[in-house]
XYZ file of C-alpha atoms in Angstrom:
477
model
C 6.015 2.711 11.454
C 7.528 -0.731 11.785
C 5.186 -3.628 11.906
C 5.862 -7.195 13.709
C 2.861 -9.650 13.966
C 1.827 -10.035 17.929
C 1.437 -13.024 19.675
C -1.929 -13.958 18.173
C -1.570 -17.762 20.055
C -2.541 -15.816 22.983
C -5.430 -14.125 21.794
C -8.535 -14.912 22.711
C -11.916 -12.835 21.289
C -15.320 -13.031 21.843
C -17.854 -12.631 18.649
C -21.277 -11.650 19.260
C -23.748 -10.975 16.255
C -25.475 -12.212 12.768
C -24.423 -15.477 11.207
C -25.165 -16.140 7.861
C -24.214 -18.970 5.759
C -23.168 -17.747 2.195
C -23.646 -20.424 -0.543
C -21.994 -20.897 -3.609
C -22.876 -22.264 -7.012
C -20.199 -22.819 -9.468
C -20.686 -23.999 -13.052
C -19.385 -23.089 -16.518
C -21.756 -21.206 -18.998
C -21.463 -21.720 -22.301
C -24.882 -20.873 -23.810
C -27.933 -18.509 -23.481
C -31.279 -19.659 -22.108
C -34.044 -19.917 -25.228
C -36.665 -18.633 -22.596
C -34.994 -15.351 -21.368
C -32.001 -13.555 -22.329
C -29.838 -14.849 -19.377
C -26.886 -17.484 -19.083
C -27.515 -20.958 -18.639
C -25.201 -22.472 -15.672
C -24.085 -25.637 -15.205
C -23.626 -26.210 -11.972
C -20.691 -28.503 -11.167
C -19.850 -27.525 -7.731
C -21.179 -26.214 -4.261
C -19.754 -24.455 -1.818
C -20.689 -23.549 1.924
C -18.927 -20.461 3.790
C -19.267 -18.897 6.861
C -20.457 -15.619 6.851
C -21.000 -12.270 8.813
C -20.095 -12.759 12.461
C -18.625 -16.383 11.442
C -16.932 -15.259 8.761
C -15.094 -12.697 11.853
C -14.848 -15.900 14.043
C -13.197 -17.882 11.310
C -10.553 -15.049 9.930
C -9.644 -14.772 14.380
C -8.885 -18.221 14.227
C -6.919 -18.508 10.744
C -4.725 -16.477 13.059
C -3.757 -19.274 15.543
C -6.061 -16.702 18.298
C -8.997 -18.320 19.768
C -12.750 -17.106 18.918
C -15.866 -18.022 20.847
C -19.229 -16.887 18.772
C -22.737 -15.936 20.200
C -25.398 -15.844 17.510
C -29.329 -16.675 16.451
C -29.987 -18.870 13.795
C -32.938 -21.074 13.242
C -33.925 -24.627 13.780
C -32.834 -26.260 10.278
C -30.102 -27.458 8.123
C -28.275 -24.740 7.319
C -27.487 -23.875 10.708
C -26.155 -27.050 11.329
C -23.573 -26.733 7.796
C -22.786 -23.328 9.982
C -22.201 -25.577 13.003
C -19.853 -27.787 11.528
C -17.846 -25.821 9.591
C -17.017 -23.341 12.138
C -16.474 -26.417 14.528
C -13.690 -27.560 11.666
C -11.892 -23.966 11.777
C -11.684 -24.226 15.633
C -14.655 -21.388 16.628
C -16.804 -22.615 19.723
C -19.925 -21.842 18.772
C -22.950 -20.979 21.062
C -26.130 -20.402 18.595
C -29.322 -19.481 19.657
C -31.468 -21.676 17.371
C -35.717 -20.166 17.094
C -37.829 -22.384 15.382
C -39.989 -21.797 12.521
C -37.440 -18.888 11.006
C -34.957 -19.766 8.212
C -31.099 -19.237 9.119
C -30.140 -16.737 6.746
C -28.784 -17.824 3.642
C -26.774 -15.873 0.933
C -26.909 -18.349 -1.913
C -24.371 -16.956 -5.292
C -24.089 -18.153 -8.499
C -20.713 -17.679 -10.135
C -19.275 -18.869 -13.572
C -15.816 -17.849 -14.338
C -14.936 -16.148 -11.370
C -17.912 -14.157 -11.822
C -20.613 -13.752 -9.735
C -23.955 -13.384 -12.093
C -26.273 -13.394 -9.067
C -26.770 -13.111 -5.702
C -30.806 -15.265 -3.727
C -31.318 -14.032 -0.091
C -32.678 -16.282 2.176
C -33.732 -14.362 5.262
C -36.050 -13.235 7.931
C -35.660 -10.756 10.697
C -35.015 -12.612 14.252
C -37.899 -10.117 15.952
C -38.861 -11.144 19.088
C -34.968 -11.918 20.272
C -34.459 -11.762 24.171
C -31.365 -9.586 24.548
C -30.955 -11.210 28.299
C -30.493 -14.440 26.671
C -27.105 -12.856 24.627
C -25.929 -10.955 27.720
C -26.674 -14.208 29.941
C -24.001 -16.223 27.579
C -21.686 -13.327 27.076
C -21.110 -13.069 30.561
C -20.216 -16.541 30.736
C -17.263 -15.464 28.513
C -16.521 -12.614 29.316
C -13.910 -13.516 31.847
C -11.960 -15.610 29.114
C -11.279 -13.146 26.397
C -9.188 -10.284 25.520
C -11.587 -8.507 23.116
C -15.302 -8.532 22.398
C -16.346 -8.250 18.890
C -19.949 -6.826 17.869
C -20.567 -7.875 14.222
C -24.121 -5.660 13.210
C -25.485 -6.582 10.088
C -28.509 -4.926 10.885
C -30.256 -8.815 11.251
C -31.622 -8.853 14.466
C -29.849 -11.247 16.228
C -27.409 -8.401 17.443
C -29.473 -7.054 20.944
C -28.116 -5.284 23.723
C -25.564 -3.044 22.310
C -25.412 -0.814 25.913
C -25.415 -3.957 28.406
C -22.715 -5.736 26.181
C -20.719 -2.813 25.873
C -21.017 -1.949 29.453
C -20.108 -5.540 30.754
C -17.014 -5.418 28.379
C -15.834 -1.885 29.931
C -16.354 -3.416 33.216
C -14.285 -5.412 32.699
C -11.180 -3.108 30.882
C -12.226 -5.397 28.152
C -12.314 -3.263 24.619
C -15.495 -3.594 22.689
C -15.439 -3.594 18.599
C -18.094 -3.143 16.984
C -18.305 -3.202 12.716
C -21.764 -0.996 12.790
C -24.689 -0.923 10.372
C -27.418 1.697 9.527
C -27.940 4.929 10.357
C -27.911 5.118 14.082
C -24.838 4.951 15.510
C -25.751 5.940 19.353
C -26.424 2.269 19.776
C -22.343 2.009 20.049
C -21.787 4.782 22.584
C -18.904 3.795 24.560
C -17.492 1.278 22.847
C -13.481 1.156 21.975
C -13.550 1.255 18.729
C -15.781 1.359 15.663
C -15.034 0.331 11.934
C -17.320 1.891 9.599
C -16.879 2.156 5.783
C -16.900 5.254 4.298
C -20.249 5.261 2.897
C -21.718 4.105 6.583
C -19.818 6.777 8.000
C -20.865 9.291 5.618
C -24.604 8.245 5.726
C -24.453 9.431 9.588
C -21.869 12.380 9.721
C -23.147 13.278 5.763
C -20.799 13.899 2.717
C -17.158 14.759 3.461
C -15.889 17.181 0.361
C -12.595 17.266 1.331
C -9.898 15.188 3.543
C -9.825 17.787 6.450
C -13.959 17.356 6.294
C -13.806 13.933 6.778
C -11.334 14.542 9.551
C -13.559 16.981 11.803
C -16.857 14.811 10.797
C -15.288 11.711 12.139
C -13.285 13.865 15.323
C -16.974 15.043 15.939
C -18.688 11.301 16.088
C -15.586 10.057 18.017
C -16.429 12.902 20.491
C -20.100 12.534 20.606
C -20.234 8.655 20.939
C -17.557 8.721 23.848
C -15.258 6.185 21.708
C -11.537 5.813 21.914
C -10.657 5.238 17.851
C -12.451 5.423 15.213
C -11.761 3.446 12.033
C -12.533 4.661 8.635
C -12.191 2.080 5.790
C -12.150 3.462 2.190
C -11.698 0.909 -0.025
C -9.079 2.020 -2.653
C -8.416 5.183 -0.675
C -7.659 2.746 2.349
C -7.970 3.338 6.055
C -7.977 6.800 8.338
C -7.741 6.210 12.471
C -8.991 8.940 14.482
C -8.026 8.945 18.107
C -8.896 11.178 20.850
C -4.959 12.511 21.026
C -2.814 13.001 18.460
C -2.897 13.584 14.818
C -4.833 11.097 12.179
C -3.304 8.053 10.126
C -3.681 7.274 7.181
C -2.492 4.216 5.628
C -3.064 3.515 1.838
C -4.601 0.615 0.062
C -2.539 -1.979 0.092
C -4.254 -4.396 -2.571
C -1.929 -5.430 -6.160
C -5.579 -6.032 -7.512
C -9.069 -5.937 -6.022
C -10.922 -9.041 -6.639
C -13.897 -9.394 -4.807
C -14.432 -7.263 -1.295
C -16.843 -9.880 -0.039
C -15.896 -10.171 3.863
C -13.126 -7.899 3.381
C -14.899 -5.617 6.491
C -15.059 -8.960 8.650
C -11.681 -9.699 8.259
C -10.354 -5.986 8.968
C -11.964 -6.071 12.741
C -10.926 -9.673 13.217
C -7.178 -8.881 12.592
C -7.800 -5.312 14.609
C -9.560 -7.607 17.744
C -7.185 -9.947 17.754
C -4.288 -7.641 18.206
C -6.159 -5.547 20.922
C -6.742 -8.418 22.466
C -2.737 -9.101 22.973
C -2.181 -5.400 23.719
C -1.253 -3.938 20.357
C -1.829 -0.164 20.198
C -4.488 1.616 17.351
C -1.884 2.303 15.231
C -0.275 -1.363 14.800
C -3.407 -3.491 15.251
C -4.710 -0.788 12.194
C -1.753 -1.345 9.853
C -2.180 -4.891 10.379
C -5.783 -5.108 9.970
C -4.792 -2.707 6.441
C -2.388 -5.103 5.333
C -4.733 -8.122 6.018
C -7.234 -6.278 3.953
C -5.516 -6.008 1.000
C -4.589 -9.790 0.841
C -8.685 -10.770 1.526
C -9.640 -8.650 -1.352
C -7.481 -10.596 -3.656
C -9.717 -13.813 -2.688
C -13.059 -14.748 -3.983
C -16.025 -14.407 -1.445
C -15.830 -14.570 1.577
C -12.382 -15.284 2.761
C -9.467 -15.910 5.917
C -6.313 -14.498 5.751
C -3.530 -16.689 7.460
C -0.366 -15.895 9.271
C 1.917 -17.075 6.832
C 0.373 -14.582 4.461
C 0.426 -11.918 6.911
C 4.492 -12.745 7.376
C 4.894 -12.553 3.603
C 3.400 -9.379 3.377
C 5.071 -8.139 6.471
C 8.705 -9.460 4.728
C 8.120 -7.959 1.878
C 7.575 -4.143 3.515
C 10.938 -4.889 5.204
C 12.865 -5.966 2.312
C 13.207 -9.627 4.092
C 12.259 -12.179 1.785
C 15.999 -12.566 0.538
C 18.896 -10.841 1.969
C 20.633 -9.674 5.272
C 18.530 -10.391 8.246
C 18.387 -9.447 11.649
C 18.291 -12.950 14.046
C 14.315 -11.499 14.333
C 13.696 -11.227 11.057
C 15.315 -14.184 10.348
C 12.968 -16.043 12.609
C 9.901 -14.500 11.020
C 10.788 -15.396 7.043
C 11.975 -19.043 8.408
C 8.636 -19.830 10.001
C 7.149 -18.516 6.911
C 9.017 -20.801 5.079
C 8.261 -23.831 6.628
C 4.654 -23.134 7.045
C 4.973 -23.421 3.150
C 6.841 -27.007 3.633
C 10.141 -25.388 3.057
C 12.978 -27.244 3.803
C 15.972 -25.160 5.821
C 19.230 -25.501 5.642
C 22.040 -23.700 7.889
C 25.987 -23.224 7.740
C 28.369 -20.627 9.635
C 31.726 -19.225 9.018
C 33.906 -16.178 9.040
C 33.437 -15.689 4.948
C 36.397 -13.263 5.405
C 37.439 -13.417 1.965
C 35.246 -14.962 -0.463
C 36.571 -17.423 -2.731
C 36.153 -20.483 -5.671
C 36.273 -23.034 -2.538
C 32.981 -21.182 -0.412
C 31.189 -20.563 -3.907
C 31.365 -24.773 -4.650
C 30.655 -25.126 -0.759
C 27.672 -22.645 -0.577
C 25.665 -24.261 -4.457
C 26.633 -27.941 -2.434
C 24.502 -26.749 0.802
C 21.667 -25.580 -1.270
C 21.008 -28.259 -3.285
C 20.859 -30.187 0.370
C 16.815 -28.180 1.147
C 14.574 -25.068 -0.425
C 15.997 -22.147 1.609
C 20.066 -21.483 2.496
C 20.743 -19.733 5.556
C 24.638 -18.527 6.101
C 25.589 -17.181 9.747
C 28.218 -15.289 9.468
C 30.871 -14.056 12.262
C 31.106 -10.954 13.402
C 34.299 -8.872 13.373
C 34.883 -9.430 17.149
C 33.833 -12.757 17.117
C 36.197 -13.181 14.018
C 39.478 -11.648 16.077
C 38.919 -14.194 18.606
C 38.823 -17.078 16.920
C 41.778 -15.951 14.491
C 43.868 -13.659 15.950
C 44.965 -9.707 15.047
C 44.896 -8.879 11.359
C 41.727 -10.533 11.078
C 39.002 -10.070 9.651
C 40.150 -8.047 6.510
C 36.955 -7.252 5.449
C 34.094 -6.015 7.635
C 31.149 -8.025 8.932
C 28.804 -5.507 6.645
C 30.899 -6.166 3.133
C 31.592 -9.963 3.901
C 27.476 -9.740 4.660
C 26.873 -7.896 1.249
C 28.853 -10.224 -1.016
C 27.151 -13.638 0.235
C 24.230 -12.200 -0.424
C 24.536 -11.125 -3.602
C 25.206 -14.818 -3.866
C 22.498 -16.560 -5.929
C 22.290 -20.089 -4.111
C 21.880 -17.630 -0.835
C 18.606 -16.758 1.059
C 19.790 -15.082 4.193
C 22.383 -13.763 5.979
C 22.650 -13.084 9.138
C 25.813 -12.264 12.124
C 25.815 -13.703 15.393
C 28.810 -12.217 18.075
C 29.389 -15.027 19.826
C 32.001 -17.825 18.840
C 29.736 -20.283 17.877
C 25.837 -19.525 16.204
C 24.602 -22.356 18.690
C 22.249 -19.465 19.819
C 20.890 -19.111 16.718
C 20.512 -22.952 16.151
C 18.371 -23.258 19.590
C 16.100 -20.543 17.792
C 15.787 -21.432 14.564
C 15.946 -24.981 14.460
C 17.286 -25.794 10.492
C 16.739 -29.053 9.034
C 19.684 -29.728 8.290
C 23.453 -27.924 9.120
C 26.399 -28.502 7.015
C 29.488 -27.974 7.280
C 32.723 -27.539 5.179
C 36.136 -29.159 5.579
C 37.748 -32.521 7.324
C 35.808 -32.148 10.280
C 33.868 -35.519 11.834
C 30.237 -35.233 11.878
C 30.703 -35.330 16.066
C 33.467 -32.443 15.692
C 30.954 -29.864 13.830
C 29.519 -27.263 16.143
C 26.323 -27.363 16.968
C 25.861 -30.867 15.924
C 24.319 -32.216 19.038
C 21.809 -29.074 19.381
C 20.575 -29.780 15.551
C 20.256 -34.241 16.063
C 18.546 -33.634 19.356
C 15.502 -32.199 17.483
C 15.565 -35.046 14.598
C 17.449 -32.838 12.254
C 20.226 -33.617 9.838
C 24.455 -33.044 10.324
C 26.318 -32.914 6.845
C 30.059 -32.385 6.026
C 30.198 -30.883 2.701
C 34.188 -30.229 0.750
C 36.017 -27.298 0.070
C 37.993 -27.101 -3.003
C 41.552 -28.371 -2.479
C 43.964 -25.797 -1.255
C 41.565 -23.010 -1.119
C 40.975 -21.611 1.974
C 40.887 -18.001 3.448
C 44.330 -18.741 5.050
C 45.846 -20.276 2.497
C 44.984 -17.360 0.275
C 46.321 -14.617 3.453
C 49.790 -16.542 3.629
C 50.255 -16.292 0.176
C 49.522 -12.976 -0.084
C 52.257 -12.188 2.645
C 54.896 -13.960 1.032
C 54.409 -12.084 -1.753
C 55.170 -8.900 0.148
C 58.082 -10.129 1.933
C 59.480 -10.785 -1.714
């Protein structure tokens, strides 16, 4: 299955569920306590996270998609630390703040990269009017694309059958990442994300894969949903749909970290690709591959588009190479979102030679990443007659990339790339030969934007041409 990242700038989700703020303590430890056999930590630095349902908020927004968040939290300072740091990562936040019960609070102590122990701070929000939630959902409701349930069995989750009935209404789908034991709470909703254990502690051990198969066809059945998503850790993901046959996609992680979050940001990535459209099958590969980056994180953690690109390049063998003029767009805005500096030159390449080799280490050293557009064999016959090219567009491709100082290749058909400029928008072009900055094609396109128009040298008398004629003179001897 190929994977391209949706337009996530377009999606927008709604988050409705428990908030939490997880706290961290980090300090070195370097001795035992004399009172109890336990490390001593110096604490040196404190950190406040989202968590739960803002953690989901948070990893929908790390994807340029927009995330409004419903939740309960009390009257006191940690909900305003929630507040604000949601508020910084762009979530509007609507909180139901009850006096008199704590926000809940997930305070960690970690010393090298270990976590040695874990305080909860928490209270059940009984008492909760679930008209209130539905009352602000609706509000919403008209805005989004998705609706995202986040249970962590807290209490500030109420009204599973109104809210999943209002999101149906409106052809909205309806995620929900469940908790407990009783999943006929999410009847009717789109999709659910359980983790193997939670799915096993309601369908009951699966022995074998085709067991875990019929369990989770059975549940999909019985609770009227459209998918069901099994996540398994180091076994990775199943989706079960009502048609067709199961997928599995593996783990995807180089090395497992810490899974804190990791289940918050696998329905963020899946809601914000439903939201744009995306079938089951793509918005679950992505969510996979999301999954395996989080993991590699400690606590709880975003994952960003430029990481999902990466990731996404790498599958595709993109990250250096022969590019398509989409992939090519892809890896670029990868690379600048790192601060990358682009640079971009064009030719026919039709023999390669000393002269293009000097050219081509000249235009790297002018940025961080080389682009070469090369033409193709029609466009090549145009612009230099019959005869030419000698070699085809796919072995003049081959050998610049095997080229060291090159990061891409790419072929355009047309007799100019000034297509390709318009799209991807290089820092700077360069050009080889006598030409005036004003004569280079393209020029204009590339200084219109603020970008940079340089005229590089080719060795003397070493061209393509001059290399042809001599090689016809030496037959006609």
């Amino acid at each position: 299955m190929k994977i391209s990242l949706p337009r996530f700038d377009q999606a927008k989700v709604l988050v409705i569920g428990d908030v939490m703020l997880d706290r961290y303590w980090h300090g070195a430890t370097s001795r035992i306590s004399p009172e109890a056999p336990v490390p001593v930590v110096r604490i040196g630095n404190v950190e406040d996270r989202p968590g739960g349902a803002g953690n989901v908020a948070l990893n929908i927004t790390s994807l340029n998609a927009s995330a409004w968040l419903i939740s309960a939290t009390g009257d006191d300072e940690a909900a305003k630390i929630l507040d604000l740091r949601l508020d910084a990562g762009g979530v509007c936040c609507d909180f139901i703040r009850i006096p008199n019960v704590p926000t809940i609070t997930k305070l960690r102590v970690i010393s090298q990269h270990q976590q040695l122990i874990r305080l909860d701070h928490e209270e059940p929000f009984t008492g909760l009017n679930a008209d209130i939630i539905e009352s602000k959902a609706k509000k919403l409701i008209d805005k989004v694309g998705a609706i995202v349930l986040s249970d962590y069995n807290k209490g500030s989750l109420k009204g599973y059958k109104s809210l999943i009935n209002l999101a149906k209404s409106r052809g909205i789908p309806v995620l929900i990442d469940p908790k407990g034991s009783d999943f006929n709470r999410y009847r009717g909703a789109t999709i659910i994300t359980p983790n193997v254990n939670e799915f096993e502690a309601v369908v009951g051990h699966c022995k074998t894969e085709q067991d875990l198969l019929e369990k989770g066809r059975n549940l999909l059945c019985n609770l009227e949903l459209e998918a069901l998503l099994i996540t398994r850790s180091e076994h990775g993901m199943t989706l079960i749909q009502k048609e067709g046959d199961a997928l599995h996609l593996p783990a995807r992680s180089r090395e497992v970290f810490d899974v804190t979050g990791a289940g918050d940001t696998v329905i963020s990535v899946l809601a914000a690709a439903l939201a744009v459209n995306s079938d089951f099958a793509k918005a679950a590969a992505l969510a996979n591959i999301a999954a395996g980056i989080v993991v590699g994180k400690l606590g709880t953690a975003t994952v960003n588009m430029p990481e999902l690109r990466r990731e996404i390049s790498r599958d595709f063998g993109v990250e250096r190479g022969i590019v398509t003029p989409k992939q090519l767009k892809v890896v670029v805005e990868d690379a600048r979102a790192h601060g990358e500096k682009i640079v971009f030159t064009n030719g026919c390449f039709d023999i390669i030679h000393a002269g293009h080799i000097g050219y081509l280490e000249q235009a790297r050293l002018q940025g961080d990443r080389l682009i070469v557009a090369v033409n193709s064999d029609s466009s090549v016959k145009r612009l230099k007659g019959n005869g030419r090219p000698i070699n085809p567009v796919d072995r003049r491709q081959t050998v610049l990339a095997a080229l060291e100082v090159v990061d891409w290749v790419v072929s355009f058909d047309e007799d100019t790339p000034e297509n390709l400029l318009e799209t991807i928008k290089p820092d700077t072009l360069v050009k080889g030969g006598d030409y005036a900055l004003n004569d280079v094609v393209g020029a204009s396109i590339v200084q219109a934007y603020g970008g940079d128009v340089k005229v590089l040298s080719f060795l003397d008398n070493c061209s393509t041409t001059v290399i042809v004629e001599k090689m016809q003179e030496t037959q006609e001897e």
